[in-house]
Amino acid sequence: MRLIFSFALVAFILTGCSQDSDKHSAKKDKPLINYVNPFIGTGGHGHTYPGATMPFGMMQLSPDTRLDGWDGCSGYHYSDKYIYGFSHTHLSGTGVSDYGDILIMPTNTINFNNGKNGNSGYRAHFSHENETAQAGYYKVLLDTTNIEVELSVSNRSGIHKYSYPSSEDQFVILDLEHRDELLDYKIKMLNDSTVSGFRHSKAWATNQRLFYNIRFSKPIKNITYLEGNTPVSKNYKYQSKKAAIQFKNPDNDPVYVKIAISAVDEAGAQNNLEQEIGHKSFDDLKTEAQNSWESQLEKIVIESQNEDYKTNFYTALYHTMIAPNLYQDVDGRYRGMDLNIHQTNDFDYYTVFSLWDTYRAAHPLYTLIEQERTNDFINTFLAKYDEGGIMPIWDLSANYTGCMIGYHAVPVISDAYMKGIRDYDVEKAFVAMKHSATRDQLGLKSYKKFGFIPVEEESESVSKTLEYAYDDWTIAKMARAMGKEEDYETYTKRAQYYKNIFDPETQFMRGRFRNTWFAPFDPYEVNFNYTEANAWQYSFYVPQDIKGFIKLLGGKDKLEAQLDELFTAKAETSGRNQADITGLIGQYAHGNEPSHHMAYLYNFVNKPHKTQEKVHQILTELYTNEPDGISGNEDCGQMSAWYVFASMGFYPVTPGSNQYIIGTPLFDKATINLESGKQFNIIAHNLSDTNIYIQSATLNGKSLDKTFISHKDLISGGTLEFKMTGNPALWGSLDGQEPVTKIENFQIVPVPFIAKGNVAFKGKTEVVLDNVDKDASIFYSFDTEEFVEYENPFIISEPTTLKMYSEKNRTKSATVETKFYKIDPNLSIKLDTEYANQYNAGGNDALIDGILGTKDFRTGTWQGYWNEDVIATVDLGSQKPLNLVTINFLKDQRSWIFYPTEVECFVSKDGKTFTSVDNYTFETPTPSDEVTIKSLEFKPTKSNYRYIKIIAKTLGELPEWHLGYPHDGRSWIFTDEISIE
């Protein structure tokens, strides 16, 4: 009896638990794919595409409406009126263009011109009224030809369905030349219904190799190839960039085009097609694709009365599942970063890792709902490390793109490891993480030596220093967990290097230029010290040590005030035009990733109601159910991952900490269906458009006063409940209820800086030294002299080298040195045209300060003039014999920096009457990626002169072949030292 009773009791308990969980869990009211709107993000600057793809699939089968330009990165823009065709690879939300491979366009005539310039071609007009996009399916009517097109996909393959208006003149154009530069190609007819070949191309990925196999449901009547500029009709194998394929279809049945791609070889594409599609019908494939998407979307179920909110949510969740992309054939073969063929059946191999974006929220989301795939991602990182020598920063189709900053494969691994996701070689992963952090490229040599990156050594020095410091903290966290105490100490110290670029006077993170602060300083200015941002948008980036950052600012009230000013500052920037800076609320820029954690920082100063206000505002104002409903580039899932997290009520401010910072929920209910079978439920009681504040919270029935929850809380399953109110509440506002990230061990001593003093001076300059840590002592020396402790400002009147370091409690900072240059006090310069402040090279005297520029214009040693002639007059102070005048110019056409068209040198005795010495005319610019410096020499006739005038004429409008030409682009002149002998 006792045994029977025990079984009954267990059954009762389990049933009760199941019913309780069922009561708390969210239910879907219809298929979730009905809430996916793939057109969201196709307008504005979202850079998404509406076509068919599978979750994390290799193929993205979508229409191409735009051939170039920044808003054509995905190949599609909602404002366009013409479709050029349907290609099989697309990037989702990137800020650089690539893909658009293997274009196929149904038409009713032979025409190899795509019609780009408005002339007749194979492109066709379309309207959105006759266009449908769903998860895994796309449909459009081509108005020009009255051909209806439907598309669907499997992982590596896809299917087109064409309904022609007549059985006559049924063609498809196969265009391998579409979009980026073609390196090699082949179109090969295998039989009367099959075409095979490859396309090797160069764009963002400089050596992309793609192979294809195409099978038509109707026999080929004829193929016309493009040979040079001449159409040639041949019914046999041929190699060409373009082909017009005509069908025999007397009954005018729909024509189906089955296609598979491979990065390995043509046999791989053929095998992918046979294994994934084979004899399946269009409807079979569409059903499979949409069932797959439904299963994916069911990983999070929400309840809300607001249909737009649900559409925004499921479209965002959909966008987080588009990339990274599978990059492996069905037989396990793939092309590695060495461009050789490798094979593994132990994990799926991926590409398109936009890690500077996605490490912040997309990958943390995957640790919740894609744990097995996260293991695959990390195994992919380690494979790329073996193949290419370093883990990816931004890899694309077996190519390192050299794009973006940081080594953010590192926090992805550390975050997963700290959460118990470890189905990979952990020791090897740790070695690869340290390898990424110990290179000498991208400013790391200076970062390791000095504890920061000097402006003159590397571009984007502030952002890189901050991002590296966070990445290093994640290495330290993993080292501690693995018992690697020496590594823990090393990387804990490096995680504090953010302190070396904090300016205590302005309270911003600033560039250190020759150990002074980059000046003049404008926190609104977008310049080469920051990555796609300004000082406002990067100065809050210390997620690993917010407690330490608060200490630098002077207390929680100072951080709160700084955040208040951030959100209420004028919503405009100065300096360089940066299209990525969008979605502005004050200087908070939600359209770009460095801002994504900022609204949650109020929690760290016990003002969670301000986080709730800002998060609700962002959720409801900057995400809409419209084509331009994303406030910036979607960036391979990051913009959408922010929405997914934030709308559920929390966000991972510091991946690797295992903390989620609570914001405010947008839905009545949300249920995360975990891979373990458990559920985590979020319930918001009394929620409305005005009731956005949390009055109280419980976790699994127990009162929750802290404003964060842990990963363990989520992954264990349970229920988080909020009681909402319309007025700011005191919940979470007491000391001890706030989240904390802190670094307490192995405290570093920050490097001192020159607070006052001119590195290039006339006569003399007074030098003041300082340190962000006021308790640290500063020691300095000149040239080879002994170090002495700094007590008072001192005067420098001759060229010298200043060395300095700080010390506290017998711990020393790095030693840095600064060369001081003395400008001839009789020498002066007058500039008749104005340089750009972000490229000031040190100010008005930069062209005569004796400091020469390097090939990297971003290091601040060149003076830049945008769309302006350079007119500079040097005054020697008195008439002197002149033998030689030299001036340098930089050319970096990728960065819109061109040589002048003409440079002329004049001399004068009185400053009024000038005589031409000589002029130099540059050749008409041609396409080139080479960065070069040109030094021009002018030799005046032997006589005494006082004034030398240089006039360098700008190129002005960019050449037609340049990327910036269609957008009314103008060129820069970058010039440096005017030397006089």
PDB file of N, CA, C and O in Angstrom, residues 216-278:
ATOM      1  N   PHE A 216      16.453  21.964 -64.429  1.00  0.00           N
ATOM      2  CA  PHE A 216      15.200  22.554 -64.888  1.00  0.00           C
ATOM      3  C   PHE A 216      14.156  21.464 -65.065  1.00  0.00           C
ATOM      4  O   PHE A 216      14.462  20.333 -65.483  1.00  0.00           O
ATOM      5  N   SER A 217      12.913  21.790 -64.766  1.00  0.00           N
ATOM      6  CA  SER A 217      11.837  20.804 -64.885  1.00  0.00           C
ATOM      7  C   SER A 217      11.426  20.583 -66.334  1.00  0.00           C
ATOM      8  O   SER A 217      10.741  19.610 -66.640  1.00  0.00           O
ATOM      9  N   LYS A 218      11.822  21.502 -67.210  1.00  0.00           N
ATOM     10  CA  LYS A 218      11.515  21.376 -68.629  1.00  0.00           C
ATOM     11  C   LYS A 218      12.810  21.293 -69.432  1.00  0.00           C
ATOM     12  O   LYS A 218      13.821  21.894 -69.043  1.00  0.00           O
ATOM     13  N   PRO A 219      12.804  20.559 -70.530  1.00  0.00           N
ATOM     14  CA  PRO A 219      14.033  20.406 -71.317  1.00  0.00           C
ATOM     15  C   PRO A 219      14.488  21.727 -71.915  1.00  0.00           C
ATOM     16  O   PRO A 219      13.688  22.619 -72.216  1.00  0.00           O
ATOM     17  N   ILE A 220      15.785  21.817 -72.056  1.00  0.00           N
ATOM     18  CA  ILE A 220      16.380  23.007 -72.648  1.00  0.00           C
ATOM     19  C   ILE A 220      16.222  22.946 -74.167  1.00  0.00           C
ATOM     20  O   ILE A 220      16.656  21.990 -74.809  1.00  0.00           O
ATOM     21  N   LYS A 221      15.608  23.944 -74.715  1.00  0.00           N
ATOM     22  CA  LYS A 221      15.438  24.031 -76.169  1.00  0.00           C
ATOM     23  C   LYS A 221      16.683  24.605 -76.823  1.00  0.00           C
ATOM     24  O   LYS A 221      17.106  24.163 -77.890  1.00  0.00           O
ATOM     25  N   ASN A 222      17.263  25.593 -76.165  1.00  0.00           N
ATOM     26  CA  ASN A 222      18.441  26.244 -76.735  1.00  0.00           C
ATOM     27  C   ASN A 222      19.139  27.042 -75.636  1.00  0.00           C
ATOM     28  O   ASN A 222      18.505  27.514 -74.691  1.00  0.00           O
ATOM     29  N   ILE A 223      20.456  27.172 -75.759  1.00  0.00           N
ATOM     30  CA  ILE A 223      21.211  28.062 -74.871  1.00  0.00           C
ATOM     31  C   ILE A 223      21.975  29.052 -75.736  1.00  0.00           C
ATOM     32  O   ILE A 223      22.661  28.673 -76.682  1.00  0.00           O
ATOM     33  N   THR A 224      21.834  30.310 -75.404  1.00  0.00           N
ATOM     34  CA  THR A 224      22.619  31.363 -76.042  1.00  0.00           C
ATOM     35  C   THR A 224      23.581  31.923 -75.001  1.00  0.00           C
ATOM     36  O   THR A 224      23.160  32.370 -73.927  1.00  0.00           O
ATOM     37  N   TYR A 225      24.863  31.844 -75.309  1.00  0.00           N
ATOM     38  CA  TYR A 225      25.887  32.315 -74.387  1.00  0.00           C
ATOM     39  C   TYR A 225      26.379  33.695 -74.817  1.00  0.00           C
ATOM     40  O   TYR A 225      26.286  34.073 -75.982  1.00  0.00           O
ATOM     41  N   LEU A 226      26.915  34.409 -73.873  1.00  0.00           N
ATOM     42  CA  LEU A 226      27.550  35.678 -74.189  1.00  0.00           C
ATOM     43  C   LEU A 226      29.050  35.443 -74.322  1.00  0.00           C
ATOM     44  O   LEU A 226      29.736  35.124 -73.350  1.00  0.00           O
ATOM     45  N   GLU A 227      29.543  35.596 -75.547  1.00  0.00           N
ATOM     46  CA  GLU A 227      30.971  35.423 -75.822  1.00  0.00           C
ATOM     47  C   GLU A 227      31.560  36.807 -76.095  1.00  0.00           C
ATOM     48  O   GLU A 227      31.344  37.391 -77.147  1.00  0.00           O
ATOM     49  N   GLY A 228      32.283  37.346 -75.080  1.00  0.00           N
ATOM     50  CA  GLY A 228      32.697  38.733 -75.177  1.00  0.00           C
ATOM     51  C   GLY A 228      31.456  39.591 -75.071  1.00  0.00           C
ATOM     52  O   GLY A 228      30.742  39.552 -74.075  1.00  0.00           O
ATOM     53  N   ASN A 229      31.167  40.343 -76.133  1.00  0.00           N
ATOM     54  CA  ASN A 229      29.929  41.122 -76.176  1.00  0.00           C
ATOM     55  C   ASN A 229      28.960  40.576 -77.206  1.00  0.00           C
ATOM     56  O   ASN A 229      27.986  41.234 -77.563  1.00  0.00           O
ATOM     57  N   THR A 230      29.226  39.357 -77.673  1.00  0.00           N
ATOM     58  CA  THR A 230      28.443  38.792 -78.771  1.00  0.00           C
ATOM     59  C   THR A 230      27.646  37.585 -78.306  1.00  0.00           C
ATOM     60  O   THR A 230      28.218  36.638 -77.759  1.00  0.00           O
ATOM     61  N   PRO A 231      26.324  37.564 -78.480  1.00  0.00           N
ATOM     62  CA  PRO A 231      25.540  36.369 -78.169  1.00  0.00           C
ATOM     63  C   PRO A 231      25.861  35.254 -79.162  1.00  0.00           C
ATOM     64  O   PRO A 231      25.904  35.476 -80.382  1.00  0.00           O
ATOM     65  N   VAL A 232      26.083  34.058 -78.628  1.00  0.00           N
ATOM     66  CA  VAL A 232      26.415  32.909 -79.471  1.00  0.00           C
ATOM     67  C   VAL A 232      25.494  31.761 -79.083  1.00  0.00           C
ATOM     68  O   VAL A 232      25.449  31.361 -77.919  1.00  0.00           O
ATOM     69  N   SER A 233      24.757  31.212 -80.044  1.00  0.00           N
ATOM     70  CA  SER A 233      23.811  30.142 -79.774  1.00  0.00           C
ATOM     71  C   SER A 233      24.479  28.795 -79.999  1.00  0.00           C
ATOM     72  O   SER A 233      24.926  28.487 -81.100  1.00  0.00           O
ATOM     73  N   LYS A 234      24.554  27.991 -78.937  1.00  0.00           N
ATOM     74  CA  LYS A 234      25.165  26.662 -79.037  1.00  0.00           C
ATOM     75  C   LYS A 234      24.427  25.728 -78.099  1.00  0.00           C
ATOM     76  O   LYS A 234      24.118  26.100 -76.973  1.00  0.00           O
ATOM     77  N   ASN A 235      24.142  24.512 -78.539  1.00  0.00           N
ATOM     78  CA  ASN A 235      23.460  23.540 -77.701  1.00  0.00           C
ATOM     79  C   ASN A 235      24.433  22.515 -77.146  1.00  0.00           C
ATOM     80  O   ASN A 235      24.207  21.314 -77.230  1.00  0.00           O
ATOM     81  N   TYR A 236      25.537  22.984 -76.596  1.00  0.00           N
ATOM     82  CA  TYR A 236      26.466  22.048 -75.965  1.00  0.00           C
ATOM     83  C   TYR A 236      27.251  22.799 -74.900  1.00  0.00           C
ATOM     84  O   TYR A 236      27.037  23.971 -74.661  1.00  0.00           O
ATOM     85  N   LYS A 237      28.169  22.085 -74.285  1.00  0.00           N
ATOM     86  CA  LYS A 237      28.925  22.672 -73.180  1.00  0.00           C
ATOM     87  C   LYS A 237      29.701  23.898 -73.645  1.00  0.00           C
ATOM     88  O   LYS A 237      30.313  23.901 -74.690  1.00  0.00           O
ATOM     89  N   TYR A 238      29.690  24.922 -72.784  1.00  0.00           N
ATOM     90  CA  TYR A 238      30.390  26.143 -73.148  1.00  0.00           C
ATOM     91  C   TYR A 238      30.702  26.927 -71.883  1.00  0.00           C
ATOM     92  O   TYR A 238      30.032  26.757 -70.863  1.00  0.00           O
ATOM     93  N   GLN A 239      31.717  27.742 -71.941  1.00  0.00           N
ATOM     94  CA  GLN A 239      32.080  28.564 -70.794  1.00  0.00           C
ATOM     95  C   GLN A 239      31.758  30.012 -71.109  1.00  0.00           C
ATOM     96  O   GLN A 239      32.112  30.529 -72.166  1.00  0.00           O
ATOM     97  N   SER A 240      31.075  30.672 -70.166  1.00  0.00           N
ATOM     98  CA  SER A 240      30.671  32.051 -70.385  1.00  0.00           C
ATOM     99  C   SER A 240      30.282  32.681 -69.064  1.00  0.00           C
ATOM    100  O   SER A 240      30.059  31.996 -68.063  1.00  0.00           O
ATOM    101  N   LYS A 241      30.186  34.017 -69.055  1.00  0.00           N
ATOM    102  CA  LYS A 241      29.727  34.737 -67.865  1.00  0.00           C
ATOM    103  C   LYS A 241      28.211  34.768 -67.788  1.00  0.00           C
ATOM    104  O   LYS A 241      27.641  34.916 -66.718  1.00  0.00           O
ATOM    105  N   LYS A 242      27.566  34.682 -68.966  1.00  0.00           N
ATOM    106  CA  LYS A 242      26.109  34.802 -69.001  1.00  0.00           C
ATOM    107  C   LYS A 242      25.546  33.820 -70.024  1.00  0.00           C
ATOM    108  O   LYS A 242      26.191  33.509 -71.028  1.00  0.00           O
ATOM    109  N   ALA A 243      24.326  33.358 -69.735  1.00  0.00           N
ATOM    110  CA  ALA A 243      23.646  32.477 -70.687  1.00  0.00           C
ATOM    111  C   ALA A 243      22.150  32.749 -70.646  1.00  0.00           C
ATOM    112  O   ALA A 243      21.594  33.046 -69.591  1.00  0.00           O
ATOM    113  N   ALA A 244      21.526  32.666 -71.814  1.00  0.00           N
ATOM    114  CA  ALA A 244      20.065  32.737 -71.925  1.00  0.00           C
ATOM    115  C   ALA A 244      19.576  31.340 -72.275  1.00  0.00           C
ATOM    116  O   ALA A 244      19.931  30.792 -73.329  1.00  0.00           O
ATOM    117  N   ILE A 245      18.792  30.756 -71.386  1.00  0.00           N
ATOM    118  CA  ILE A 245      18.357  29.367 -71.528  1.00  0.00           C
ATOM    119  C   ILE A 245      16.869  29.361 -71.886  1.00  0.00           C
ATOM    120  O   ILE A 245      16.044  29.935 -71.161  1.00  0.00           O
ATOM    121  N   GLN A 246      16.555  28.723 -73.018  1.00  0.00           N
ATOM    122  CA  GLN A 246      15.169  28.661 -73.494  1.00  0.00           C
ATOM    123  C   GLN A 246      14.615  27.265 -73.268  1.00  0.00           C
ATOM    124  O   GLN A 246      15.322  26.255 -73.432  1.00  0.00           O
ATOM    125  N   PHE A 247      13.317  27.191 -72.877  1.00  0.00           N
ATOM    126  CA  PHE A 247      12.709  25.909 -72.537  1.00  0.00           C
ATOM    127  C   PHE A 247      11.735  25.437 -73.613  1.00  0.00           C
ATOM    128  O   PHE A 247      11.110  26.240 -74.315  1.00  0.00           O
ATOM    129  N   LYS A 248      11.597  24.097 -73.698  1.00  0.00           N
ATOM    130  CA  LYS A 248      10.483  23.481 -74.426  1.00  0.00           C
ATOM    131  C   LYS A 248       9.361  23.254 -73.423  1.00  0.00           C
ATOM    132  O   LYS A 248       9.504  22.475 -72.489  1.00  0.00           O
ATOM    133  N   ASN A 249       8.256  23.937 -73.616  1.00  0.00           N
ATOM    134  CA  ASN A 249       7.155  23.837 -72.646  1.00  0.00           C
ATOM    135  C   ASN A 249       5.839  24.115 -73.362  1.00  0.00           C
ATOM    136  O   ASN A 249       5.159  25.108 -73.096  1.00  0.00           O
ATOM    137  N   PRO A 250       5.454  23.232 -74.294  1.00  0.00           N
ATOM    138  CA  PRO A 250       4.280  23.524 -75.133  1.00  0.00           C
ATOM    139  C   PRO A 250       2.975  23.624 -74.353  1.00  0.00           C
ATOM    140  O   PRO A 250       2.048  24.326 -74.778  1.00  0.00           O
ATOM    141  N   ASP A 251       2.884  22.956 -73.199  1.00  0.00           N
ATOM    142  CA  ASP A 251       1.652  23.002 -72.413  1.00  0.00           C
ATOM    143  C   ASP A 251       1.655  24.144 -71.405  1.00  0.00           C
ATOM    144  O   ASP A 251       0.701  24.293 -70.626  1.00  0.00           O
ATOM    145  N   ASN A 252       2.706  24.926 -71.408  1.00  0.00           N
ATOM    146  CA  ASN A 252       2.849  26.076 -70.502  1.00  0.00           C
ATOM    147  C   ASN A 252       2.654  25.686 -69.037  1.00  0.00           C
ATOM    148  O   ASN A 252       1.959  26.359 -68.268  1.00  0.00           O
ATOM    149  N   ASP A 253       3.273  24.564 -68.664  1.00  0.00           N
ATOM    150  CA  ASP A 253       3.295  24.191 -67.251  1.00  0.00           C
ATOM    151  C   ASP A 253       4.225  25.141 -66.500  1.00  0.00           C
ATOM    152  O   ASP A 253       5.108  25.771 -67.095  1.00  0.00           O
ATOM    153  N   PRO A 254       4.051  25.241 -65.178  1.00  0.00           N
ATOM    154  CA  PRO A 254       5.051  25.994 -64.407  1.00  0.00           C
ATOM    155  C   PRO A 254       6.441  25.385 -64.611  1.00  0.00           C
ATOM    156  O   PRO A 254       6.578  24.160 -64.705  1.00  0.00           O
ATOM    157  N   VAL A 255       7.431  26.240 -64.689  1.00  0.00           N
ATOM    158  CA  VAL A 255       8.817  25.780 -64.815  1.00  0.00           C
ATOM    159  C   VAL A 255       9.461  25.846 -63.440  1.00  0.00           C
ATOM    160  O   VAL A 255       9.428  26.887 -62.773  1.00  0.00           O
ATOM    161  N   TYR A 256      10.024  24.727 -63.019  1.00  0.00           N
ATOM    162  CA  TYR A 256      10.700  24.665 -61.716  1.00  0.00           C
ATOM    163  C   TYR A 256      12.206  24.626 -61.941  1.00  0.00           C
ATOM    164  O   TYR A 256      12.714  23.870 -62.787  1.00  0.00           O
ATOM    165  N   VAL A 257      12.910  25.428 -61.182  1.00  0.00           N
ATOM    166  CA  VAL A 257      14.372  25.479 -61.255  1.00  0.00           C
ATOM    167  C   VAL A 257      14.909  25.075 -59.891  1.00  0.00           C
ATOM    168  O   VAL A 257      14.723  25.788 -58.898  1.00  0.00           O
ATOM    169  N   LYS A 258      15.533  23.902 -59.845  1.00  0.00           N
ATOM    170  CA  LYS A 258      16.137  23.437 -58.594  1.00  0.00           C
ATOM    171  C   LYS A 258      17.633  23.728 -58.647  1.00  0.00           C
ATOM    172  O   LYS A 258      18.295  23.422 -59.636  1.00  0.00           O
ATOM    173  N   ILE A 259      18.150  24.333 -57.589  1.00  0.00           N
ATOM    174  CA  ILE A 259      19.546  24.725 -57.584  1.00  0.00           C
ATOM    175  C   ILE A 259      20.153  24.467 -56.211  1.00  0.00           C
ATOM    176  O   ILE A 259      19.492  24.655 -55.182  1.00  0.00           O
ATOM    177  N   ALA A 260      21.392  24.001 -56.209  1.00  0.00           N
ATOM    178  CA  ALA A 260      22.148  23.873 -54.963  1.00  0.00           C
ATOM    179  C   ALA A 260      23.503  24.531 -55.151  1.00  0.00           C
ATOM    180  O   ALA A 260      24.010  24.660 -56.273  1.00  0.00           O
ATOM    181  N   ILE A 261      24.068  24.978 -54.050  1.00  0.00           N
ATOM    182  CA  ILE A 261      25.373  25.630 -54.077  1.00  0.00           C
ATOM    183  C   ILE A 261      26.330  24.881 -53.155  1.00  0.00           C
ATOM    184  O   ILE A 261      25.924  24.124 -52.277  1.00  0.00           O
ATOM    185  N   SER A 262      27.611  25.118 -53.380  1.00  0.00           N
ATOM    186  CA  SER A 262      28.666  24.526 -52.557  1.00  0.00           C
ATOM    187  C   SER A 262      29.877  25.429 -52.636  1.00  0.00           C
ATOM    188  O   SER A 262      30.147  26.024 -53.680  1.00  0.00           O
ATOM    189  N   ALA A 263      30.611  25.519 -51.546  1.00  0.00           N
ATOM    190  CA  ALA A 263      31.889  26.233 -51.572  1.00  0.00           C
ATOM    191  C   ALA A 263      33.034  25.277 -51.865  1.00  0.00           C
ATOM    192  O   ALA A 263      34.190  25.696 -51.924  1.00  0.00           O
ATOM    193  N   VAL A 264      32.711  23.999 -52.075  1.00  0.00           N
ATOM    194  CA  VAL A 264      33.747  22.964 -52.240  1.00  0.00           C
ATOM    195  C   VAL A 264      34.021  22.681 -53.710  1.00  0.00           C
ATOM    196  O   VAL A 264      35.127  22.892 -54.211  1.00  0.00           O
ATOM    197  N   ASP A 265      33.016  22.196 -54.429  1.00  0.00           N
ATOM    198  CA  ASP A 265      33.191  21.874 -55.847  1.00  0.00           C
ATOM    199  C   ASP A 265      31.828  21.614 -56.465  1.00  0.00           C
ATOM    200  O   ASP A 265      30.796  21.619 -55.777  1.00  0.00           O
ATOM    201  N   GLU A 266      31.831  21.374 -57.786  1.00  0.00           N
ATOM    202  CA  GLU A 266      30.572  21.128 -58.492  1.00  0.00           C
ATOM    203  C   GLU A 266      29.919  19.833 -58.044  1.00  0.00           C
ATOM    204  O   GLU A 266      28.691  19.741 -57.961  1.00  0.00           O
ATOM    205  N   ALA A 267      30.741  18.832 -57.742  1.00  0.00           N
ATOM    206  CA  ALA A 267      30.188  17.570 -57.258  1.00  0.00           C
ATOM    207  C   ALA A 267      29.485  17.773 -55.925  1.00  0.00           C
ATOM    208  O   ALA A 267      28.450  17.147 -55.651  1.00  0.00           O
ATOM    209  N   GLY A 268      30.032  18.649 -55.095  1.00  0.00           N
ATOM    210  CA  GLY A 268      29.395  18.955 -53.822  1.00  0.00           C
ATOM    211  C   GLY A 268      28.042  19.598 -54.019  1.00  0.00           C
ATOM    212  O   GLY A 268      27.070  19.281 -53.325  1.00  0.00           O
ATOM    213  N   ALA A 269      27.943  20.525 -54.987  1.00  0.00           N
ATOM    214  CA  ALA A 269      26.663  21.169 -55.274  1.00  0.00           C
ATOM    215  C   ALA A 269      25.656  20.140 -55.777  1.00  0.00           C
ATOM    216  O   ALA A 269      24.479  20.150 -55.380  1.00  0.00           O
ATOM    217  N   GLN A 270      26.105  19.247 -56.640  1.00  0.00           N
ATOM    218  CA  GLN A 270      25.220  18.217 -57.174  1.00  0.00           C
ATOM    219  C   GLN A 270      24.709  17.307 -56.059  1.00  0.00           C
ATOM    220  O   GLN A 270      23.521  16.986 -55.989  1.00  0.00           O
ATOM    221  N   ASN A 271      25.617  16.914 -55.174  1.00  0.00           N
ATOM    222  CA  ASN A 271      25.226  16.040 -54.058  1.00  0.00           C
ATOM    223  C   ASN A 271      24.285  16.756 -53.100  1.00  0.00           C
ATOM    224  O   ASN A 271      23.323  16.166 -52.592  1.00  0.00           O
ATOM    225  N   ASN A 272      24.541  18.023 -52.865  1.00  0.00           N
ATOM    226  CA  ASN A 272      23.638  18.793 -52.005  1.00  0.00           C
ATOM    227  C   ASN A 272      22.227  18.822 -52.582  1.00  0.00           C
ATOM    228  O   ASN A 272      21.235  18.697 -51.855  1.00  0.00           O
ATOM    229  N   LEU A 273      22.151  18.986 -53.902  1.00  0.00           N
ATOM    230  CA  LEU A 273      20.849  19.042 -54.556  1.00  0.00           C
ATOM    231  C   LEU A 273      20.135  17.695 -54.460  1.00  0.00           C
ATOM    232  O   LEU A 273      18.943  17.627 -54.126  1.00  0.00           O
ATOM    233  N   GLU A 274      20.854  16.621 -54.722  1.00  0.00           N
ATOM    234  CA  GLU A 274      20.242  15.294 -54.686  1.00  0.00           C
ATOM    235  C   GLU A 274      19.771  14.936 -53.281  1.00  0.00           C
ATOM    236  O   GLU A 274      18.681  14.380 -53.105  1.00  0.00           O
ATOM    237  N   GLN A 275      20.587  15.258 -52.276  1.00  0.00           N
ATOM    238  CA  GLN A 275      20.267  14.864 -50.910  1.00  0.00           C
ATOM    239  C   GLN A 275      19.170  15.733 -50.301  1.00  0.00           C
ATOM    240  O   GLN A 275      18.351  15.237 -49.524  1.00  0.00           O
ATOM    241  N   GLU A 276      19.138  17.007 -50.632  1.00  0.00           N
ATOM    242  CA  GLU A 276      18.198  17.912 -49.966  1.00  0.00           C
ATOM    243  C   GLU A 276      16.874  18.057 -50.706  1.00  0.00           C
ATOM    244  O   GLU A 276      15.827  18.200 -50.079  1.00  0.00           O
ATOM    245  N   ILE A 277      16.914  18.041 -52.037  1.00  0.00           N
ATOM    246  CA  ILE A 277      15.674  18.242 -52.794  1.00  0.00           C
ATOM    247  C   ILE A 277      15.286  16.981 -53.556  1.00  0.00           C
ATOM    248  O   ILE A 277      14.179  16.464 -53.397  1.00  0.00           O
ATOM    249  N   GLY A 278      16.204  16.472 -54.363  1.00  0.00           N
ATOM    250  CA  GLY A 278      15.886  15.278 -55.132  1.00  0.00           C
ATOM    251  C   GLY A 278      14.602  15.443 -55.924  1.00  0.00           C
ATOM    252  O   GLY A 278      14.480  16.338 -56.750  1.00  0.00           O
TER     253      GLY A 278
END
